Coordinates of N, CA and C and ligand atoms in Angstrom, one line a residue:
X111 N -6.1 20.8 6.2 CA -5.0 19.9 6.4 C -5.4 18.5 5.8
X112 N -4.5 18.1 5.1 CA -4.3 16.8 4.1 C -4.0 15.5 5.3
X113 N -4.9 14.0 5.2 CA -4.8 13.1 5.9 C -3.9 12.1 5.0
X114 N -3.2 11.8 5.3 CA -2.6 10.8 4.5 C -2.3 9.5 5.3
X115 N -2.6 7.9 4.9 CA -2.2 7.2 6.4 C -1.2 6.6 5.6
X116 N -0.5 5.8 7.0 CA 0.8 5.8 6.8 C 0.6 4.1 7.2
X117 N 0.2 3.4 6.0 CA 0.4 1.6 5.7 C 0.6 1.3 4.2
X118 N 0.9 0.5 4.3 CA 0.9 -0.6 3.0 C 0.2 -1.5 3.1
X119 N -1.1 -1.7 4.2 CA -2.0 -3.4 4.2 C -3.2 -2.4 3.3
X120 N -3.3 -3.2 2.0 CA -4.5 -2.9 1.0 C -5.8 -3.0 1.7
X121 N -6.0 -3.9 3.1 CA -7.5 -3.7 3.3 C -7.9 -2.3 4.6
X122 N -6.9 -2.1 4.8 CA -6.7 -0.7 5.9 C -7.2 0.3 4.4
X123 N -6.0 0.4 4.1 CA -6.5 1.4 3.0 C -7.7 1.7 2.0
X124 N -8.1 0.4 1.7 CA -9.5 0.1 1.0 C -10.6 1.0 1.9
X125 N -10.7 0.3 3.5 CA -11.9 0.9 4.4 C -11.6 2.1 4.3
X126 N -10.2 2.9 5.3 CA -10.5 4.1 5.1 C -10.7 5.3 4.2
X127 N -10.4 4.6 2.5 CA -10.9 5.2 1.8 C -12.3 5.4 1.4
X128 N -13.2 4.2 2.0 CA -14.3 4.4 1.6 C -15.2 5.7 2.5
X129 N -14.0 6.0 3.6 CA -14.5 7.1 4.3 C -14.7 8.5 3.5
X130 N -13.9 8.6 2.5 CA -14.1 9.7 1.5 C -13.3 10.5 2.4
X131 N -12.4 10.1 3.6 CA -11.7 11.3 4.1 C -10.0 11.6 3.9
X132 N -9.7 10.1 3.0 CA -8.3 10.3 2.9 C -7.9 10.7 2.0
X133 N -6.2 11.4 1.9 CA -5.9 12.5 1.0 C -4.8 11.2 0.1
X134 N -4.0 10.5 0.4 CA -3.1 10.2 0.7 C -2.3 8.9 1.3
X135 N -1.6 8.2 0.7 CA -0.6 7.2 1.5 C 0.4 7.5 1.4
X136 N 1.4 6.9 2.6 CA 2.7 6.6 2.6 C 3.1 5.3 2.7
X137 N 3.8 5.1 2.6 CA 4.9 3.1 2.4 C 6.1 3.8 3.3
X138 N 6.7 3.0 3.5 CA 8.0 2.5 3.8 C 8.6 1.1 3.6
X139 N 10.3 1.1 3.6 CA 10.2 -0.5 3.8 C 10.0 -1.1 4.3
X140 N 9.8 -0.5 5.9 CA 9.2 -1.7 7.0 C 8.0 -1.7 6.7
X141 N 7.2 -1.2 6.1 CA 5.8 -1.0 6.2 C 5.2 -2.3 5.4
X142 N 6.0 -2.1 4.2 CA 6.0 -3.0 3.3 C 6.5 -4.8 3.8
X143 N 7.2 -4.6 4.1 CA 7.7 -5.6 5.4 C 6.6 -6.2 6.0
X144 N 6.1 -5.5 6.7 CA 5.1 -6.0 7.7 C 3.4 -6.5 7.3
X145 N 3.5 -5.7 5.4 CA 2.6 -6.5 4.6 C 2.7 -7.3 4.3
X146 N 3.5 -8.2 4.2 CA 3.6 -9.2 4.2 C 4.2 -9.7 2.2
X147 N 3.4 -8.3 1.5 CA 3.6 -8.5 0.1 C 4.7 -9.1 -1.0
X148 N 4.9 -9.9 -1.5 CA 6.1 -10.4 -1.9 C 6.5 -9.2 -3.5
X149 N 5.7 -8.9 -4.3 CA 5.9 -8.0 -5.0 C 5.1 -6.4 -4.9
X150 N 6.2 -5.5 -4.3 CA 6.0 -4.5 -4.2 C 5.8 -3.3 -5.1
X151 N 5.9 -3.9 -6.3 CA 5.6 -2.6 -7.5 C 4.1 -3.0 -7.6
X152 N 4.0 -4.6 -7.6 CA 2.4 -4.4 -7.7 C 1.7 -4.0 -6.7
X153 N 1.8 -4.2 -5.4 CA 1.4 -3.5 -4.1 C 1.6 -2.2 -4.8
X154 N 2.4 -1.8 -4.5 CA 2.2 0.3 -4.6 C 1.0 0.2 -6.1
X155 N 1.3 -0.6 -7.2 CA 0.0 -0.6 -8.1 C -1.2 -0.6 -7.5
X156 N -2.0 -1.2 -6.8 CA -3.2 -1.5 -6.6 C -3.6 -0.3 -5.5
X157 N -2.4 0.0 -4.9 CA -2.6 1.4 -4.2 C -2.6 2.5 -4.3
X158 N -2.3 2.7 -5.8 CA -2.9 4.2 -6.2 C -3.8 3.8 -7.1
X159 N -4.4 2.5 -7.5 CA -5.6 2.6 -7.8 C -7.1 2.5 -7.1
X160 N -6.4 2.7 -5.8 CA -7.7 2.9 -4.5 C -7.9 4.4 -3.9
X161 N -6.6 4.9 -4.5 CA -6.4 6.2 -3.6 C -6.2 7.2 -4.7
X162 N -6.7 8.3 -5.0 CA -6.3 9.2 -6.1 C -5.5 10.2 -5.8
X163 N -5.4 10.7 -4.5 CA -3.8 11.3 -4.1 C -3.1 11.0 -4.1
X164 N -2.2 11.8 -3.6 CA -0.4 10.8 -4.1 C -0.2 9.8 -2.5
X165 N 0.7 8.9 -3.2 CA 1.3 7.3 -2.6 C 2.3 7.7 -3.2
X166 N 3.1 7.7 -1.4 CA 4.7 7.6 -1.6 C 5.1 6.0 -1.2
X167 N 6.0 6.2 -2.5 CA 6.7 4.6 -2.6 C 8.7 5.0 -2.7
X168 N 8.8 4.1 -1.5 CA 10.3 4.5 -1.2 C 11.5 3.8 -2.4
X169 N 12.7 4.6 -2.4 CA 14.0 4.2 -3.2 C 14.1 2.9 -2.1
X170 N 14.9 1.5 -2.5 CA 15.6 1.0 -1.6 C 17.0 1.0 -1.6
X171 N 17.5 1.7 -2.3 CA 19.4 2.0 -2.3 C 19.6 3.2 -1.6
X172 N 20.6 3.3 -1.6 CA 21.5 4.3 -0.7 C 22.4 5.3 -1.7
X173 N 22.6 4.8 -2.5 CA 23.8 5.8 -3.2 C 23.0 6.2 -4.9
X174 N 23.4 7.5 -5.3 CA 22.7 8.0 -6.5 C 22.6 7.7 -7.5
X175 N 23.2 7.0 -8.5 CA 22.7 6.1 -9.3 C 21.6 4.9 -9.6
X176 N 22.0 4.4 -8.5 CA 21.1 3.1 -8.1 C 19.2 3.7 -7.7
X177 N 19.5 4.8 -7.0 CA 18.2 5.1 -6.4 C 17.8 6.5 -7.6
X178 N 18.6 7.0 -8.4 CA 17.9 7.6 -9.7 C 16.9 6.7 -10.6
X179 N 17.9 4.9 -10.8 CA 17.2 4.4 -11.2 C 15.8 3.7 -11.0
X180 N 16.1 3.4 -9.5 CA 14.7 2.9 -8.8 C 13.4 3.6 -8.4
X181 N 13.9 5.2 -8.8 CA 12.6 6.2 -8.7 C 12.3 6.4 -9.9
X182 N 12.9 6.2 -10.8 CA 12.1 6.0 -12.2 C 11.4 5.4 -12.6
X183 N 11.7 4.0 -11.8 CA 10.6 2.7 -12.1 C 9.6 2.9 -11.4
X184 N 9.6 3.8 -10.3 CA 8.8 4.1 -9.2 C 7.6 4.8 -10.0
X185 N 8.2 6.3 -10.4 CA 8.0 7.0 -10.5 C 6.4 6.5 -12.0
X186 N 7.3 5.7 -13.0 CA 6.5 5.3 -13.9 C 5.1 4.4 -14.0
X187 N 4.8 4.1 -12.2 CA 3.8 2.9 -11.9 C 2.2 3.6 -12.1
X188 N 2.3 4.9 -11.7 CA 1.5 6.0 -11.7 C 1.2 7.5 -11.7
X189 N 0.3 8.1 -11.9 CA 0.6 9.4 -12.0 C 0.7 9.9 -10.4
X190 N -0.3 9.4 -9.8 CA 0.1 9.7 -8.3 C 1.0 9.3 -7.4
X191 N 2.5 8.9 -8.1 CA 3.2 8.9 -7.2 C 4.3 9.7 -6.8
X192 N 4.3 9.5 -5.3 CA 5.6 10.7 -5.2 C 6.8 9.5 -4.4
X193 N 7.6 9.7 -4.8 CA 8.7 8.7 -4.7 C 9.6 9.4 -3.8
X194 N 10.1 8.6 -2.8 CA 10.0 8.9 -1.8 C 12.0 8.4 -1.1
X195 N 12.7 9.4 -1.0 CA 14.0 9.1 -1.0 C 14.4 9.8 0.5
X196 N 15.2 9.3 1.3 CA 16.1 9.8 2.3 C 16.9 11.3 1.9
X197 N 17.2 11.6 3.5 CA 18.0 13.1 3.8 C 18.9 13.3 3.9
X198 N 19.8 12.6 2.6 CA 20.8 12.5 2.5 C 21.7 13.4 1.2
X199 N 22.5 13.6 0.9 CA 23.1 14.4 -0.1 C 22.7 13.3 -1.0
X200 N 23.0 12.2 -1.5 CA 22.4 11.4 -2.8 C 20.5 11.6 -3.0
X201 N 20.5 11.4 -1.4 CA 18.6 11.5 -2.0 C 18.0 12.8 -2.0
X202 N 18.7 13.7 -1.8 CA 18.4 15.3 -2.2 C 18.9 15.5 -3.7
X203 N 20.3 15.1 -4.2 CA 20.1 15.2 -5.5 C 19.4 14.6 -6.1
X204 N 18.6 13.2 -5.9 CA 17.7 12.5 -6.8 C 16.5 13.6 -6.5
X205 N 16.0 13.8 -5.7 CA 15.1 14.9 -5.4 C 15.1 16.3 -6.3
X206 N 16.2 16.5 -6.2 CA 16.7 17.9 -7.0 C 16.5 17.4 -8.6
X207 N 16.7 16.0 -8.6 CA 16.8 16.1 -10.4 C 15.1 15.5 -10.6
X208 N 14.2 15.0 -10.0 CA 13.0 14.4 -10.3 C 12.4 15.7 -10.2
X209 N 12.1 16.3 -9.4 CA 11.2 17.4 -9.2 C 11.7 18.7 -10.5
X210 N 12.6 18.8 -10.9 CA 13.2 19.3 -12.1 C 11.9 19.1 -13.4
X211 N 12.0 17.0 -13.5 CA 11.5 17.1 -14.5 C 9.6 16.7 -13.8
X212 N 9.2 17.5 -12.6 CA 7.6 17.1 -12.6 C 7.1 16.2 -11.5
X213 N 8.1 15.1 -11.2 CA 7.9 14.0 -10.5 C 7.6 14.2 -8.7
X214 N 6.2 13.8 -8.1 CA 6.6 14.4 -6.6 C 7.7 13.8 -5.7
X215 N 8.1 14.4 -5.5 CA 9.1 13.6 -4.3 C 8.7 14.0 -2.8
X216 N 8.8 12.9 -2.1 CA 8.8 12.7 -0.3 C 10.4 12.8 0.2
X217 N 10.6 13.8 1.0 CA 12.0 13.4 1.5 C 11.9 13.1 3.2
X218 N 12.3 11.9 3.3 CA 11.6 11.2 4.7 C 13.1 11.5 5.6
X219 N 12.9 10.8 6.7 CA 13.9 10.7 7.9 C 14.6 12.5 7.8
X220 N 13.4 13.2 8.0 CA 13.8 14.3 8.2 C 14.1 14.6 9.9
X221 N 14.9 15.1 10.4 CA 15.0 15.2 12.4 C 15.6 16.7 12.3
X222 N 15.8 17.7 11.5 CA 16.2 19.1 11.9 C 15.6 20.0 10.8
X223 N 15.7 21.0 11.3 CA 15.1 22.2 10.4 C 16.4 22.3 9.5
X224 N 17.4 22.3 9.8 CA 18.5 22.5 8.2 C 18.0 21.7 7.4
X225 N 17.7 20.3 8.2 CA 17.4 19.3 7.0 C 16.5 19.5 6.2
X226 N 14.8 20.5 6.6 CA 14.4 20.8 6.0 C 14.1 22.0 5.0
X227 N 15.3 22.4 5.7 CA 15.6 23.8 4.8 C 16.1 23.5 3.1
X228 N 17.2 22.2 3.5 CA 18.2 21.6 2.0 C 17.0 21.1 1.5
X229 N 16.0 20.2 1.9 CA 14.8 19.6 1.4 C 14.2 20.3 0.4
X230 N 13.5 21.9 1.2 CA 12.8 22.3 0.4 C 13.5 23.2 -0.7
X231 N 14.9 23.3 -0.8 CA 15.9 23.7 -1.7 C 15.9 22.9 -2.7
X232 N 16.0 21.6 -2.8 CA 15.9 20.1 -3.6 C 14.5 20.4 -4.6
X233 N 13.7 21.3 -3.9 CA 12.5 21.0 -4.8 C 11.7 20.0 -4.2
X234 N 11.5 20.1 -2.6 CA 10.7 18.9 -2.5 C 9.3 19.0 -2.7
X235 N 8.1 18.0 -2.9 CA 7.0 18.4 -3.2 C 6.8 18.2 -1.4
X236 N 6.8 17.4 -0.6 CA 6.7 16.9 1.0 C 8.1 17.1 1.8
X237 N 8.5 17.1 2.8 CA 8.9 16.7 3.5 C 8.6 16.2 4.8
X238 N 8.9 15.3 5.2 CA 8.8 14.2 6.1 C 9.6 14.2 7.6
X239 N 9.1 15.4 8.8 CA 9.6 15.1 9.6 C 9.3 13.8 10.7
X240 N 10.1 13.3 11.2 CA 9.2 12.4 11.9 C 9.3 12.7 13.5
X241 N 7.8 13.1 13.8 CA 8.0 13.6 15.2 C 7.9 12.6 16.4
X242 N 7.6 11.5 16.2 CA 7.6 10.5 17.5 C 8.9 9.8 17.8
X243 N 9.9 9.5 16.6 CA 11.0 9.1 16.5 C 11.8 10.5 17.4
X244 N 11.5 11.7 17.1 CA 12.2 12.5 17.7 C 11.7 12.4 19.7
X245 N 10.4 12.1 19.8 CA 9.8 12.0 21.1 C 10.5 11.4 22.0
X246 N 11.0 10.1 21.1 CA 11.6 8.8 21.5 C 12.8 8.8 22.0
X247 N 13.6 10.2 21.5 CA 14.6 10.2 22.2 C 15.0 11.3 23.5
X248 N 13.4 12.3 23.5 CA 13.7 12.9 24.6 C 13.4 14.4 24.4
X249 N 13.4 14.2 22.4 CA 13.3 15.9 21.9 C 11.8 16.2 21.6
X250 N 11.7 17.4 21.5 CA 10.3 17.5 21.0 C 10.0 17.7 19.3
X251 N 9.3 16.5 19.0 CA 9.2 16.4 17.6 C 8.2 17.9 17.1
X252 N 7.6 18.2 18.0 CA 6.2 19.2 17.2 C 7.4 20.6 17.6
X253 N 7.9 20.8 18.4 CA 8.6 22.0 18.3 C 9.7 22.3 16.7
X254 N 10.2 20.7 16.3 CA 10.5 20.6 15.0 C 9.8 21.4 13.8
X255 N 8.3 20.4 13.8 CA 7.6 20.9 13.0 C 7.1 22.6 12.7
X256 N 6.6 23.0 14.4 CA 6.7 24.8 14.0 C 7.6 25.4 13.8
X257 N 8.8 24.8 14.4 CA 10.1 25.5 13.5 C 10.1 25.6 12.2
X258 N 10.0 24.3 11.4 CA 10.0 24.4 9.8 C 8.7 25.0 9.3
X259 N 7.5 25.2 9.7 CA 6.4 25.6 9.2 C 7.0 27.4 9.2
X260 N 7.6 28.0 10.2 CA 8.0 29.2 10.4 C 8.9 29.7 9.5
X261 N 9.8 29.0 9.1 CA 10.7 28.9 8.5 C 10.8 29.0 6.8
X262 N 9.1 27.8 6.4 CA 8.8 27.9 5.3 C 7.8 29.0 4.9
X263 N 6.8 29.4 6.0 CA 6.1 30.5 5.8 C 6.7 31.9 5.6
X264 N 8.6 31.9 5.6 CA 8.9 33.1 5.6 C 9.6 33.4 4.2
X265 N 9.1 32.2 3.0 CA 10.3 32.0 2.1 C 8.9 31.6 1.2
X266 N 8.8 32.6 0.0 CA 7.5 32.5 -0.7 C 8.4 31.6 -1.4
X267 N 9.2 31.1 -2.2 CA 10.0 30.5 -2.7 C 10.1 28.9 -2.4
X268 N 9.7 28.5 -1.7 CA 9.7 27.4 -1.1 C 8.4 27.0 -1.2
X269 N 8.2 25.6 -2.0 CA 6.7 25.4 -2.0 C 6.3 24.1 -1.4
X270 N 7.8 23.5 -0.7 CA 7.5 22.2 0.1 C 6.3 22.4 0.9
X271 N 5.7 21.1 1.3 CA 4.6 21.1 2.3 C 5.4 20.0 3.4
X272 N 5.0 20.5 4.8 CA 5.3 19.9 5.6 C 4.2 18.7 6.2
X273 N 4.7 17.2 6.0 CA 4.5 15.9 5.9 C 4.1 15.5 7.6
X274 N 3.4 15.6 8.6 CA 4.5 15.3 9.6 C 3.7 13.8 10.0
X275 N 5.5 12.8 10.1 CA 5.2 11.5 10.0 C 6.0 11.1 11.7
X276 N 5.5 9.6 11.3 CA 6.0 9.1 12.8 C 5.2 10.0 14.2
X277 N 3.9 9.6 13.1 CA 2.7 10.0 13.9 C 2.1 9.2 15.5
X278 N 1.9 9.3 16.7 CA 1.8 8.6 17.5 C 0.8 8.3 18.4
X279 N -0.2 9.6 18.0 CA -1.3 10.1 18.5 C -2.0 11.0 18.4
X280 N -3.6 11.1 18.6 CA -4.3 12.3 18.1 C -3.6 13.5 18.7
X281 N -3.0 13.6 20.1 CA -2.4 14.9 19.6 C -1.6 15.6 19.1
X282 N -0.9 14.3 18.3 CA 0.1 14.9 17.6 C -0.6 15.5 16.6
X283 N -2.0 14.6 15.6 CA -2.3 15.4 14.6 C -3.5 17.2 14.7
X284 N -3.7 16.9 16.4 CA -4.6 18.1 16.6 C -3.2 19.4 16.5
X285 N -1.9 19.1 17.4 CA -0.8 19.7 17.6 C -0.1 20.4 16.0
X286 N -0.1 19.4 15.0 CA 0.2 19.7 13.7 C -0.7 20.4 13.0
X287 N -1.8 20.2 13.2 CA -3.5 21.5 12.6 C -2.7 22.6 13.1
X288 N -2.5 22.8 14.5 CA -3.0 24.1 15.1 C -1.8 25.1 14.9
X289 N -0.5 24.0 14.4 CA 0.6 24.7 14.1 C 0.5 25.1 12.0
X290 N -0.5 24.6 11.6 CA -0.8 24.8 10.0 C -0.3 24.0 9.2
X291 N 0.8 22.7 9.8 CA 1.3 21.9 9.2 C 0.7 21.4 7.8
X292 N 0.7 20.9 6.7 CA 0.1 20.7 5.3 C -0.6 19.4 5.3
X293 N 0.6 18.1 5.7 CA -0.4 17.4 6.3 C -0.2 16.1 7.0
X294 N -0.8 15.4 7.4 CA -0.4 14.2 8.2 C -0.2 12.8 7.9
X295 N 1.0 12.4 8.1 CA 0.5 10.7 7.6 C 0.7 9.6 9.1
X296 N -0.8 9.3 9.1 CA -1.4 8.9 10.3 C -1.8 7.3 10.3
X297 N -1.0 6.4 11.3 CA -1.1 5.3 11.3 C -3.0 4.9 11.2
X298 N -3.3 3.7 10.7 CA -4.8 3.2 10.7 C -5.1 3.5 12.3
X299 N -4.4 2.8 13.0 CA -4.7 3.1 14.3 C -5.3 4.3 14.8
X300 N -4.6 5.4 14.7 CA -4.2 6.2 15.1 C -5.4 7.3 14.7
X301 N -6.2 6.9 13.4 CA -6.9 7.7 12.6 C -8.3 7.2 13.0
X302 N -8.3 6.0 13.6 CA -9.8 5.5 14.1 C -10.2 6.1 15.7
X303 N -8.8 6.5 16.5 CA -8.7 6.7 17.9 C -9.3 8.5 17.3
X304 N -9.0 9.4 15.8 CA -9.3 10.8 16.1 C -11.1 10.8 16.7
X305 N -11.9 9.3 15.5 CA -13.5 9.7 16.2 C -14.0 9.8 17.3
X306 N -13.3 9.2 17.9 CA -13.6 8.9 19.3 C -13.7 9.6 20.5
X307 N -14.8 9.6 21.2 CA -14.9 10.5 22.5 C -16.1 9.9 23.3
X308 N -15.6 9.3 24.9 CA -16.8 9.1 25.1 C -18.1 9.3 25.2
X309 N -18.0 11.1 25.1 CA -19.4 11.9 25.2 C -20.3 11.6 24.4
X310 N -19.6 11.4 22.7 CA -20.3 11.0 21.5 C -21.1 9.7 21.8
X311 N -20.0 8.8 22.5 CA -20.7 7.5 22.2 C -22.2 7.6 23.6
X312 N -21.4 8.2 24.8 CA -23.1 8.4 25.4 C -24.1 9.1 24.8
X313 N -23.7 10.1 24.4 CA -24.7 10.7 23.8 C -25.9 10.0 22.7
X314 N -24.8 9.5 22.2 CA -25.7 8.7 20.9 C -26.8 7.5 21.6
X315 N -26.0 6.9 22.4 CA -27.0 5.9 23.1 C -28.1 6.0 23.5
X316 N -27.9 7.1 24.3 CA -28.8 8.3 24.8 C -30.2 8.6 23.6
X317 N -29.7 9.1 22.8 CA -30.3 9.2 21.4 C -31.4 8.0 21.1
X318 N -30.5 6.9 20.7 CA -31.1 5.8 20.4 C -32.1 5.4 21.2
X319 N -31.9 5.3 22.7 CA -33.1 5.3 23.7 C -34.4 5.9 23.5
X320 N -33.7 7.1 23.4 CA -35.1 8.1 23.3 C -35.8 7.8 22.3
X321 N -35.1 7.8 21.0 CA -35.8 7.2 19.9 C -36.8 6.4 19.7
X322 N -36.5 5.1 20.3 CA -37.3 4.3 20.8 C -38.3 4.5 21.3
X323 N -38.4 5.4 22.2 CA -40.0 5.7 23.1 C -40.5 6.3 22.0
X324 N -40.4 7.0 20.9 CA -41.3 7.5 20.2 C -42.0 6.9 19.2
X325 N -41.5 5.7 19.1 CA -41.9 4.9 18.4 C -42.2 4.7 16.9
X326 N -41.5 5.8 16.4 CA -41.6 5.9 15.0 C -40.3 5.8 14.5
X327 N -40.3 5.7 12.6 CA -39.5 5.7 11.8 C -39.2 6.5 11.2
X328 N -37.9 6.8 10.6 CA -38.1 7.6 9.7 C -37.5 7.3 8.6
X329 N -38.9 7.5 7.7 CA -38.8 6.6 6.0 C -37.0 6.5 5.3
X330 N -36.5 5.9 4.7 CA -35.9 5.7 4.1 C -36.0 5.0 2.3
Ligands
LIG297 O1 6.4 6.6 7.2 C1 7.4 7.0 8.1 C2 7.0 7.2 9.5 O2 5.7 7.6 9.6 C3 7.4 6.1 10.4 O3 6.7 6.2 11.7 O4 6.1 5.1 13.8 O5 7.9 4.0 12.4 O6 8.4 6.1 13.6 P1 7.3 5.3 12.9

């Protein structure tokens, strides 16, 4: 399973790439938004020069001309990018015509399995359900996701991978493993709360104590 997190703040992304464990970013416009960044082609620049998976960077238009043209420019910032367009009939055809010629595409604000059925018909390289947004209203987002995972595993033809975003918690990302999902884009938050367990941290202490009475080192 592929980690991907889901910010635009350059020094989140810097640390946990130095983890050697991430696959992957996502943006959005709020995301971007809340970086505070005033130019965002250069932001998404410095971000696939930290990350060598793909960084999805969003269309900001609505209708298919306008957002043909803005994933072009997208598209041209890097080799790792997958540009990243809505579940909409215009951003399915931009989808349908980028992935044509090579380009990855994200198709985000996914909330039904039709949706991701048209998706992975478009040619998508991701799709993007988002399961907490669905939580939010009462439905179950991960019952979403096994649906489309069932759905895509029964259609060799289909080479989408399932994205699953609007991540909220470790068990949404343990719940998305166990269902085979492809992969996760998981808030900073969200990704520091997976290390964590009390037992580790007693244990280690524990460790450390003991260590001590022995009173030696070990060379470095
Ligand atoms: O990147 C899209 C998605 O992950 C947004 O999550 O928490 O705003 O629903 P959230």
């Amino acid at each position: 399973m592929k980690f991907f997190v889901d910010t635009a703040d350059l020094s989140e992304i810097k640390e946990l790439a130095a983890t050697g464990l991430l696959d992957g970013v996502t943006t959005n416009p709020s995301l971007v938004a809340k970086s505070g960044h005033s130019n965002f082609i250069e932001l998404i620049r410095e971000i696939t020069a930290i990350v060598e998976g793909p960084v999805s960077a969003e269309v900001a238009s609505t209708d298919y001309a306008t957002m043909m043209g803005e994933a072009q420019t997208l598209a041209k910032i890097a080799d790792n990018i997958a540009v990243k367009v809505p579940l909409t009939p215009a951003g399915l055809k931009v989808c349908k015509n980028l992935s044509s010629n090579g380009t990855m595409v994200n198709v985000t604000l996914c909330f039904s399995a039709a949706q991701a059925i048209l998706a992975a018909k478009a040619g998508a390289t991701f799709v993007s359900p988002f399961v907490g947004r669905l939580d939010d209203i009462g439905q179950s987002g991960m019952d979403l996701i096994a649906d489309i995972c069932a759905i895509y595993g029964a259609y060799s033809s289909f080479d989408t991978q399932v994205l699953v975003a609007s991540v909220r918690s470790p068990m949404h990302v343990v719940d998305a493993a166990r269902m085979g999902a492809d992969v996760a884009t998981i808030p900073p938050s969200v990704i520091r709360q997976l290390f964590k367990h009390p037992l580790t941290d007693k244990g280690l202490a524990q460790f450390v104590e003991d260590w001590k009475k022995t009173g030696q080192t070990i060379p470095v």
